[in-house]
Amino acid sequence: MTRRLFTWVLLAVAIAVSLPVSVAADSTTTLYRQAVADALTIVENTQPGDVAAARHAAQVLIDGTGNTQPEVLSDLRETPPDFRDAASRLRAVLNALDNPATTSDPALAQSRLQQVMSMQRYDALHKQPSFLDRLGQWIQDRINEFLKAMAGGIGPGGVVPAWVVYAIALAVMSVVVVVVFRSARGRLAGEFAGSEPAGPQAPADYFAQADRLSASGDRVGAIRALCAAVAATLAGERTWEGSPLTVREIFRRAPDPASLNPLLRPFEAAVYGGRDVDEKTYEQAAVVAARFRMPLVEKAA
């Protein structure tokens, strides 16, 4: 009898403790929903561009929900206020509050969730980060710390001005641009550069070198030599060796630049794309370059 009485006392205490918590939670949810509904009513019944109504709706929403709806507040603070998007978002919030995602069997739902998460496709989520991942994160953290130190103040001068940070970033970007630009100059000769004599050469020498490379099966080097010969014919012997222009820019000096595309395109594909040059493509390029070769032969004769 005493044990049964003690059990009933404990049950009564548990109900007494849990009831205020449940009531408080329900009260909070009700106030939250009421604030959303009131804000929606204001938004739906206002005229477009009414800034005062937008401020009123925003204040009602903040009083009832705090800052938990930043997208809606952002819509209401725009100039002019975006009432259409705000109303759409508020309706979605009301729908979520009125139709919460619940389940009648939480244990079964949890079991199914664990079954899904144990699938092979989610193995990466359960693994520890690799050494490379940790190294990359460490480098990123150090960079962030350096940037924070730059912005927060270092050295005897105190806080580093923002323009100093921007100047450093601009200098780094400039170096990168210069390196990329230099790698794309018109004299991109690759492996072919190692077999040619140092210094500027006459177009005829480049044509002769193209013939030798083509005969040996090096069509990539041969097409480079053809481009060098045409570039030297169009813009002078020193063009290929030291011009800041790209091959495409040099070829624009030709009377008909488009006619050089069968030579230019395989060159760019080989240099920038690392592709090979097949025999048919090289023959077409050689035919195009031959137009610049004939005047040299006639001049030598």
GROMACS .gro file of C-alpha atoms in nm:
model
  301
    1MET     CA    1   0.000   0.000   0.000
    2THR     CA    2   0.277   0.239   0.091
    3ARG     CA    3   0.465   0.159  -0.231
    4ARG     CA    4   0.154   0.222  -0.441
    5LEU     CA    5   0.093   0.553  -0.267
    6PHE     CA    6   0.454   0.655  -0.327
    7THR     CA    7   0.418   0.570  -0.698
    8TRP     CA    8   0.108   0.789  -0.731
    9VAL     CA    9   0.285   1.075  -0.557
   10LEU     CA   10   0.578   1.055  -0.800
   11LEU     CA   11   0.338   1.048  -1.097
   12ALA     CA   12   0.158   1.355  -0.970
   13VAL     CA   13   0.485   1.540  -0.922
   14ALA     CA   14   0.598   1.450  -1.275
   15ILE     CA   15   0.271   1.578  -1.424
   16ALA     CA   16   0.294   1.896  -1.220
   17VAL     CA   17   0.650   1.961  -1.341
   18SER     CA   18   0.592   1.879  -1.707
   19LEU     CA   19   0.263   2.064  -1.744
   20PRO     CA   20   0.406   2.418  -1.704
   21VAL     CA   21   0.686   2.335  -1.947
   22SER     CA   22   0.436   2.211  -2.205
   23VAL     CA   23   0.211   2.511  -2.153
   24ALA     CA   24   0.508   2.747  -2.184
   25ALA     CA   25   0.621   2.579  -2.506
   26ASP     CA   26   0.270   2.598  -2.650
   27SER     CA   27   0.246   2.962  -2.546
   28THR     CA   28   0.576   3.047  -2.714
   29THR     CA   29   0.469   2.874  -3.035
   30THR     CA   30   0.136   3.057  -3.029
   31LEU     CA   31   0.304   3.397  -2.985
   32TYR     CA   32   0.550   3.317  -3.265
   33ARG     CA   33   0.270   3.216  -3.500
   34GLN     CA   34   0.062   3.519  -3.410
   35ALA     CA   35   0.351   3.753  -3.490
   36VAL     CA   36   0.402   3.588  -3.829
   37ALA     CA   37   0.028   3.605  -3.904
   38ASP     CA   38   0.007   3.973  -3.801
   39ALA     CA   39   0.306   4.063  -4.017
   40LEU     CA   40   0.151   3.877  -4.311
   41THR     CA   41  -0.177   4.065  -4.267
   42ILE     CA   42   0.006   4.398  -4.279
   43VAL     CA   43   0.207   4.297  -4.584
   44GLU     CA   44  -0.096   4.168  -4.776
   45ASN     CA   45  -0.306   4.478  -4.709
   46THR     CA   46  -0.054   4.750  -4.783
   47GLN     CA   47   0.014   4.946  -5.099
   48PRO     CA   48   0.332   4.889  -5.303
   49GLY     CA   49   0.617   5.111  -5.189
   50ASP     CA   50   0.464   5.188  -4.845
   51VAL     CA   51   0.780   5.220  -4.635
   52ALA     CA   52   0.592   5.298  -4.312
   53ALA     CA   53   0.386   4.979  -4.340
   54ALA     CA   54   0.702   4.780  -4.413
   55ARG     CA   55   0.867   4.915  -4.099
   56HIS     CA   56   0.555   4.835  -3.895
   57ALA     CA   57   0.546   4.477  -4.025
   58ALA     CA   58   0.917   4.435  -3.956
   59GLN     CA   59   0.876   4.558  -3.598
   60VAL     CA   60   0.582   4.325  -3.537
   61LEU     CA   61   0.787   4.035  -3.670
   62ILE     CA   62   1.090   4.124  -3.457
   63ASP     CA   63   0.878   4.161  -3.141
   64GLY     CA   64   0.731   3.814  -3.185
   65THR     CA   65   1.007   3.616  -3.355
   66GLY     CA   66   1.329   3.808  -3.289
   67ASN     CA   67   1.574   3.786  -3.577
   68THR     CA   68   1.480   3.433  -3.680
   69GLN     CA   69   1.337   3.547  -4.015
   70PRO     CA   70   1.625   3.750  -4.168
   71GLU     CA   71   1.508   3.698  -4.528
   72VAL     CA   72   1.167   3.851  -4.457
   73LEU     CA   73   1.322   4.140  -4.266
   74SER     CA   74   1.558   4.200  -4.557
   75ASP     CA   75   1.261   4.216  -4.798
   76LEU     CA   76   1.083   4.467  -4.575
   77ARG     CA   77   1.391   4.689  -4.541
   78GLU     CA   78   1.454   4.715  -4.914
   79THR     CA   79   1.383   5.037  -5.103
   80PRO     CA   80   1.112   4.992  -5.218
   81PRO     CA   81   1.002   4.705  -4.992
   82ASP     CA   82   0.959   4.368  -5.161
   83PHE     CA   83   0.615   4.285  -5.025
   84ARG     CA   84   0.554   4.001  -5.270
   85ASP     CA   85   0.857   3.798  -5.160
   86ALA     CA   86   0.797   3.881  -4.794
   87ALA     CA   87   0.437   3.758  -4.816
   88SER     CA   88   0.546   3.438  -4.988
   89ARG     CA   89   0.803   3.367  -4.718
   90LEU     CA   90   0.560   3.445  -4.435
   91ARG     CA   91   0.299   3.208  -4.581
   92ALA     CA   92   0.564   2.936  -4.596
   93VAL     CA   93   0.649   2.996  -4.228
   94LEU     CA   94   0.282   2.971  -4.129
   95ASN     CA   95   0.245   2.650  -4.327
   96ALA     CA   96   0.551   2.502  -4.153
   97LEU     CA   97   0.415   2.600  -3.811
   98ASP     CA   98   0.070   2.456  -3.883
   99ASN     CA   99   0.206   2.136  -4.036
  100PRO     CA  100   0.516   2.038  -3.837
  101ALA     CA  101   0.723   1.747  -3.961
  102THR     CA  102   0.641   1.483  -3.699
  103THR     CA  103   0.615   1.106  -3.692
  104SER     CA  104   0.395   0.871  -3.497
  105ASP     CA  105   0.685   0.630  -3.440
  106PRO     CA  106   1.009   0.821  -3.361
  107ALA     CA  107   1.200   0.499  -3.290
  108LEU     CA  108   1.116   0.357  -3.633
  109ALA     CA  109   1.209   0.685  -3.801
  110GLN     CA  110   1.543   0.690  -3.620
  111SER     CA  111   1.610   0.330  -3.719
  112ARG     CA  112   1.542   0.404  -4.085
  113LEU     CA  113   1.762   0.711  -4.071
  114GLN     CA  114   2.048   0.501  -3.936
  115GLN     CA  115   1.994   0.247  -4.216
  116VAL     CA  116   2.019   0.521  -4.476
  117MET     CA  117   2.326   0.680  -4.320
  118SER     CA  118   2.500   0.341  -4.307
  119MET     CA  119   2.488   0.311  -4.687
  120GLN     CA  120   2.818   0.307  -4.872
  121ARG     CA  121   2.753   0.641  -5.037
  122TYR     CA  122   2.772   0.812  -4.697
  123ASP     CA  123   3.094   0.644  -4.582
  124ALA     CA  124   3.287   0.969  -4.627
  125LEU     CA  125   3.074   1.133  -4.358
  126HIS     CA  126   3.192   0.880  -4.101
  127LYS     CA  127   3.562   0.883  -4.190
  128GLN     CA  128   3.824   1.097  -4.022
  129PRO     CA  129   3.971   1.370  -4.245
  130SER     CA  130   4.277   1.254  -4.438
  131PHE     CA  131   4.625   1.396  -4.394
  132LEU     CA  132   4.583   1.614  -4.702
  133ASP     CA  133   4.250   1.744  -4.572
  134ARG     CA  134   4.407   1.834  -4.238
  135LEU     CA  135   4.705   1.994  -4.410
  136GLY     CA  136   4.478   2.200  -4.634
  137GLN     CA  137   4.272   2.310  -4.334
  138TRP     CA  138   4.588   2.402  -4.142
  139ILE     CA  139   4.715   2.614  -4.432
  140GLN     CA  140   4.376   2.783  -4.463
  141ASP     CA  141   4.372   2.858  -4.089
  142ARG     CA  142   4.720   3.009  -4.105
  143ILE     CA  143   4.620   3.228  -4.400
  144ASN     CA  144   4.310   3.344  -4.213
  145GLU     CA  145   4.519   3.423  -3.905
  146PHE     CA  146   4.763   3.621  -4.119
  147LEU     CA  147   4.482   3.822  -4.278
  148LYS     CA  148   4.327   3.888  -3.938
  149ALA     CA  149   4.665   4.004  -3.809
  150MET     CA  150   4.702   4.236  -4.106
  151ALA     CA  151   4.356   4.379  -4.046
  152GLY     CA  152   4.384   4.388  -3.667
  153GLY     CA  153   4.715   4.568  -3.640
  154ILE     CA  154   5.078   4.452  -3.634
  155GLY     CA  155   5.415   4.615  -3.596
  156PRO     CA  156   5.508   4.939  -3.421
  157GLY     CA  157   5.278   5.142  -3.642
  158GLY     CA  158   4.963   4.993  -3.495
  159VAL     CA  159   4.673   4.908  -3.718
  160VAL     CA  160   4.767   4.841  -4.078
  161PRO     CA  161   4.557   5.057  -4.314
  162ALA     CA  162   4.323   4.873  -4.546
  163TRP     CA  163   4.498   5.015  -4.851
  164VAL     CA  164   4.817   4.832  -4.750
  165VAL     CA  165   4.637   4.496  -4.753
  166TYR     CA  166   4.482   4.580  -5.090
  167ALA     CA  167   4.820   4.689  -5.227
  168ILE     CA  168   4.977   4.358  -5.126
  169ALA     CA  169   4.692   4.166  -5.288
  170LEU     CA  170   4.725   4.376  -5.603
  171ALA     CA  171   5.100   4.311  -5.616
  172VAL     CA  172   5.048   3.936  -5.587
  173MET     CA  173   4.786   3.942  -5.861
  174SER     CA  174   5.016   4.148  -6.082
  175VAL     CA  175   5.295   3.892  -6.044
  176VAL     CA  176   5.055   3.612  -6.140
  177VAL     CA  177   4.936   3.807  -6.446
  178VAL     CA  178   5.294   3.876  -6.556
  179VAL     CA  179   5.391   3.510  -6.524
  180VAL     CA  180   5.087   3.396  -6.721
  181PHE     CA  181   5.141   3.665  -6.983
  182ARG     CA  182   5.505   3.576  -7.031
  183SER     CA  183   5.416   3.210  -7.074
  184ALA     CA  184   5.181   3.304  -7.359
  185ARG     CA  185   5.416   3.522  -7.561
  186GLY     CA  186   5.446   3.480  -7.931
  187ARG     CA  187   5.776   3.299  -7.904
  188LEU     CA  188   5.625   2.995  -7.733
  189ALA     CA  189   5.859   2.742  -7.883
  190GLY     CA  190   5.846   2.458  -7.627
  191GLU     CA  191   6.072   2.166  -7.705
  192PHE     CA  192   6.139   2.320  -8.047
  193ALA     CA  193   6.326   2.606  -7.876
  194GLY     CA  194   6.593   2.372  -7.752
  195SER     CA  195   6.688   2.262  -8.103
  196GLU     CA  196   6.708   2.604  -8.264
  197PRO     CA  197   7.013   2.833  -8.260
  198ALA     CA  198   7.013   3.113  -8.005
  199GLY     CA  199   6.907   3.459  -8.123
  200PRO     CA  200   6.683   3.574  -8.409
  201GLN     CA  201   6.666   3.368  -8.727
  202ALA     CA  202   6.560   3.437  -9.083
  203PRO     CA  203   6.222   3.300  -9.197
  204ALA     CA  204   6.400   3.065  -9.437
  205ASP     CA  205   6.585   2.906  -9.144
  206TYR     CA  206   6.255   2.840  -8.965
  207PHE     CA  207   6.108   2.684  -9.280
  208ALA     CA  208   6.414   2.459  -9.314
  209GLN     CA  209   6.384   2.358  -8.950
  210ALA     CA  210   6.015   2.277  -9.003
  211ASP     CA  211   6.112   2.045  -9.287
  212ARG     CA  212   6.368   1.864  -9.071
  213LEU     CA  213   6.132   1.824  -8.777
  214SER     CA  214   5.849   1.704  -8.999
  215ALA     CA  215   6.076   1.448  -9.164
  216SER     CA  216   6.175   1.315  -8.821
  217GLY     CA  217   5.810   1.280  -8.717
  218ASP     CA  218   5.800   1.577  -8.478
  219ARG     CA  219   5.496   1.750  -8.625
  220VAL     CA  220   5.435   1.956  -8.311
  221GLY     CA  221   5.782   2.106  -8.332
  222ALA     CA  222   5.743   2.143  -8.708
  223ILE     CA  223   5.420   2.340  -8.680
  224ARG     CA  224   5.587   2.564  -8.421
  225ALA     CA  225   5.864   2.627  -8.672
  226LEU     CA  226   5.611   2.708  -8.945
  227CYS     CA  227   5.443   2.961  -8.715
  228ALA     CA  228   5.782   3.111  -8.635
  229ALA     CA  229   5.861   3.141  -9.007
  230VAL     CA  230   5.530   3.311  -9.088
  231ALA     CA  231   5.558   3.541  -8.785
  232ALA     CA  232   5.913   3.640  -8.885
  233THR     CA  233   5.794   3.708  -9.240
  234LEU     CA  234   5.507   3.929  -9.120
  235ALA     CA  235   5.678   4.121  -8.840
  236GLY     CA  236   6.055   4.074  -8.870
  237GLU     CA  237   6.320   3.826  -8.764
  238ARG     CA  238   6.315   3.928  -8.397
  239THR     CA  239   5.939   3.878  -8.361
  240TRP     CA  240   5.945   3.514  -8.256
  241GLU     CA  241   6.244   3.554  -8.031
  242GLY     CA  242   6.131   3.854  -7.829
  243SER     CA  243   5.791   3.995  -7.925
  244PRO     CA  244   5.539   4.048  -7.644
  245LEU     CA  245   5.258   3.967  -7.887
  246THR     CA  246   5.087   3.631  -7.916
  247VAL     CA  247   5.096   3.436  -8.240
  248ARG     CA  248   4.732   3.524  -8.303
  249GLU     CA  249   4.809   3.895  -8.266
  250ILE     CA  250   5.107   3.868  -8.502
  251PHE     CA  251   4.900   3.682  -8.761
  252ARG     CA  252   4.649   3.966  -8.765
  253ARG     CA  253   4.905   4.165  -8.962
  254ALA     CA  254   4.854   3.934  -9.258
  255PRO     CA  255   4.646   4.066  -9.551
  256ASP     CA  256   4.393   3.789  -9.483
  257PRO     CA  257   4.428   3.675  -9.118
  258ALA     CA  258   4.143   3.423  -9.146
  259SER     CA  259   4.333   3.230  -9.411
  260LEU     CA  260   4.599   3.147  -9.149
  261ASN     CA  261   4.353   2.960  -8.923
  262PRO     CA  262   4.455   2.613  -9.052
  263LEU     CA  263   4.804   2.697  -8.923
  264LEU     CA  264   4.707   2.893  -8.611
  265ARG     CA  265   4.449   2.656  -8.465
  266PRO     CA  266   4.662   2.339  -8.451
  267PHE     CA  267   4.948   2.548  -8.311
  268GLU     CA  268   4.728   2.678  -8.027
  269ALA     CA  269   4.585   2.330  -7.967
  270ALA     CA  270   4.938   2.190  -7.936
  271VAL     CA  271   5.080   2.473  -7.723
  272TYR     CA  272   4.787   2.556  -7.496
  273GLY     CA  273   4.600   2.225  -7.505
  274GLY     CA  274   4.888   1.978  -7.521
  275ARG     CA  275   4.737   1.802  -7.823
  276ASP     CA  276   4.924   1.620  -8.096
  277VAL     CA  277   4.924   1.723  -8.462
  278ASP     CA  278   4.818   1.455  -8.708
  279GLU     CA  279   4.966   1.425  -9.055
  280LYS     CA  280   4.663   1.563  -9.241
  281THR     CA  281   4.643   1.869  -9.016
  282TYR     CA  282   5.012   1.939  -9.060
  283GLU     CA  283   4.985   1.911  -9.438
  284GLN     CA  284   4.704   2.168  -9.439
  285ALA     CA  285   4.911   2.398  -9.219
  286ALA     CA  286   5.214   2.356  -9.446
  287VAL     CA  287   5.006   2.454  -9.750
  288VAL     CA  288   4.899   2.775  -9.575
  289ALA     CA  289   5.257   2.856  -9.471
  290ALA     CA  290   5.386   2.784  -9.822
  291ARG     CA  291   5.237   3.113  -9.944
  292PHE     CA  292   5.490   3.295  -9.725
  293ARG     CA  293   5.767   3.060  -9.828
  294MET     CA  294   5.744   3.121 -10.203
  295PRO     CA  295   5.838   3.491 -10.189
  296LEU     CA  296   6.150   3.397  -9.993
  297VAL     CA  297   6.248   3.142 -10.256
  298GLU     CA  298   6.190   3.391 -10.536
  299LYS     CA  299   6.388   3.655 -10.350
  300ALA     CA  300   6.680   3.415 -10.295
  301ALA     CA  301   6.675   3.323 -10.665
   0.00000   0.00000   0.00000
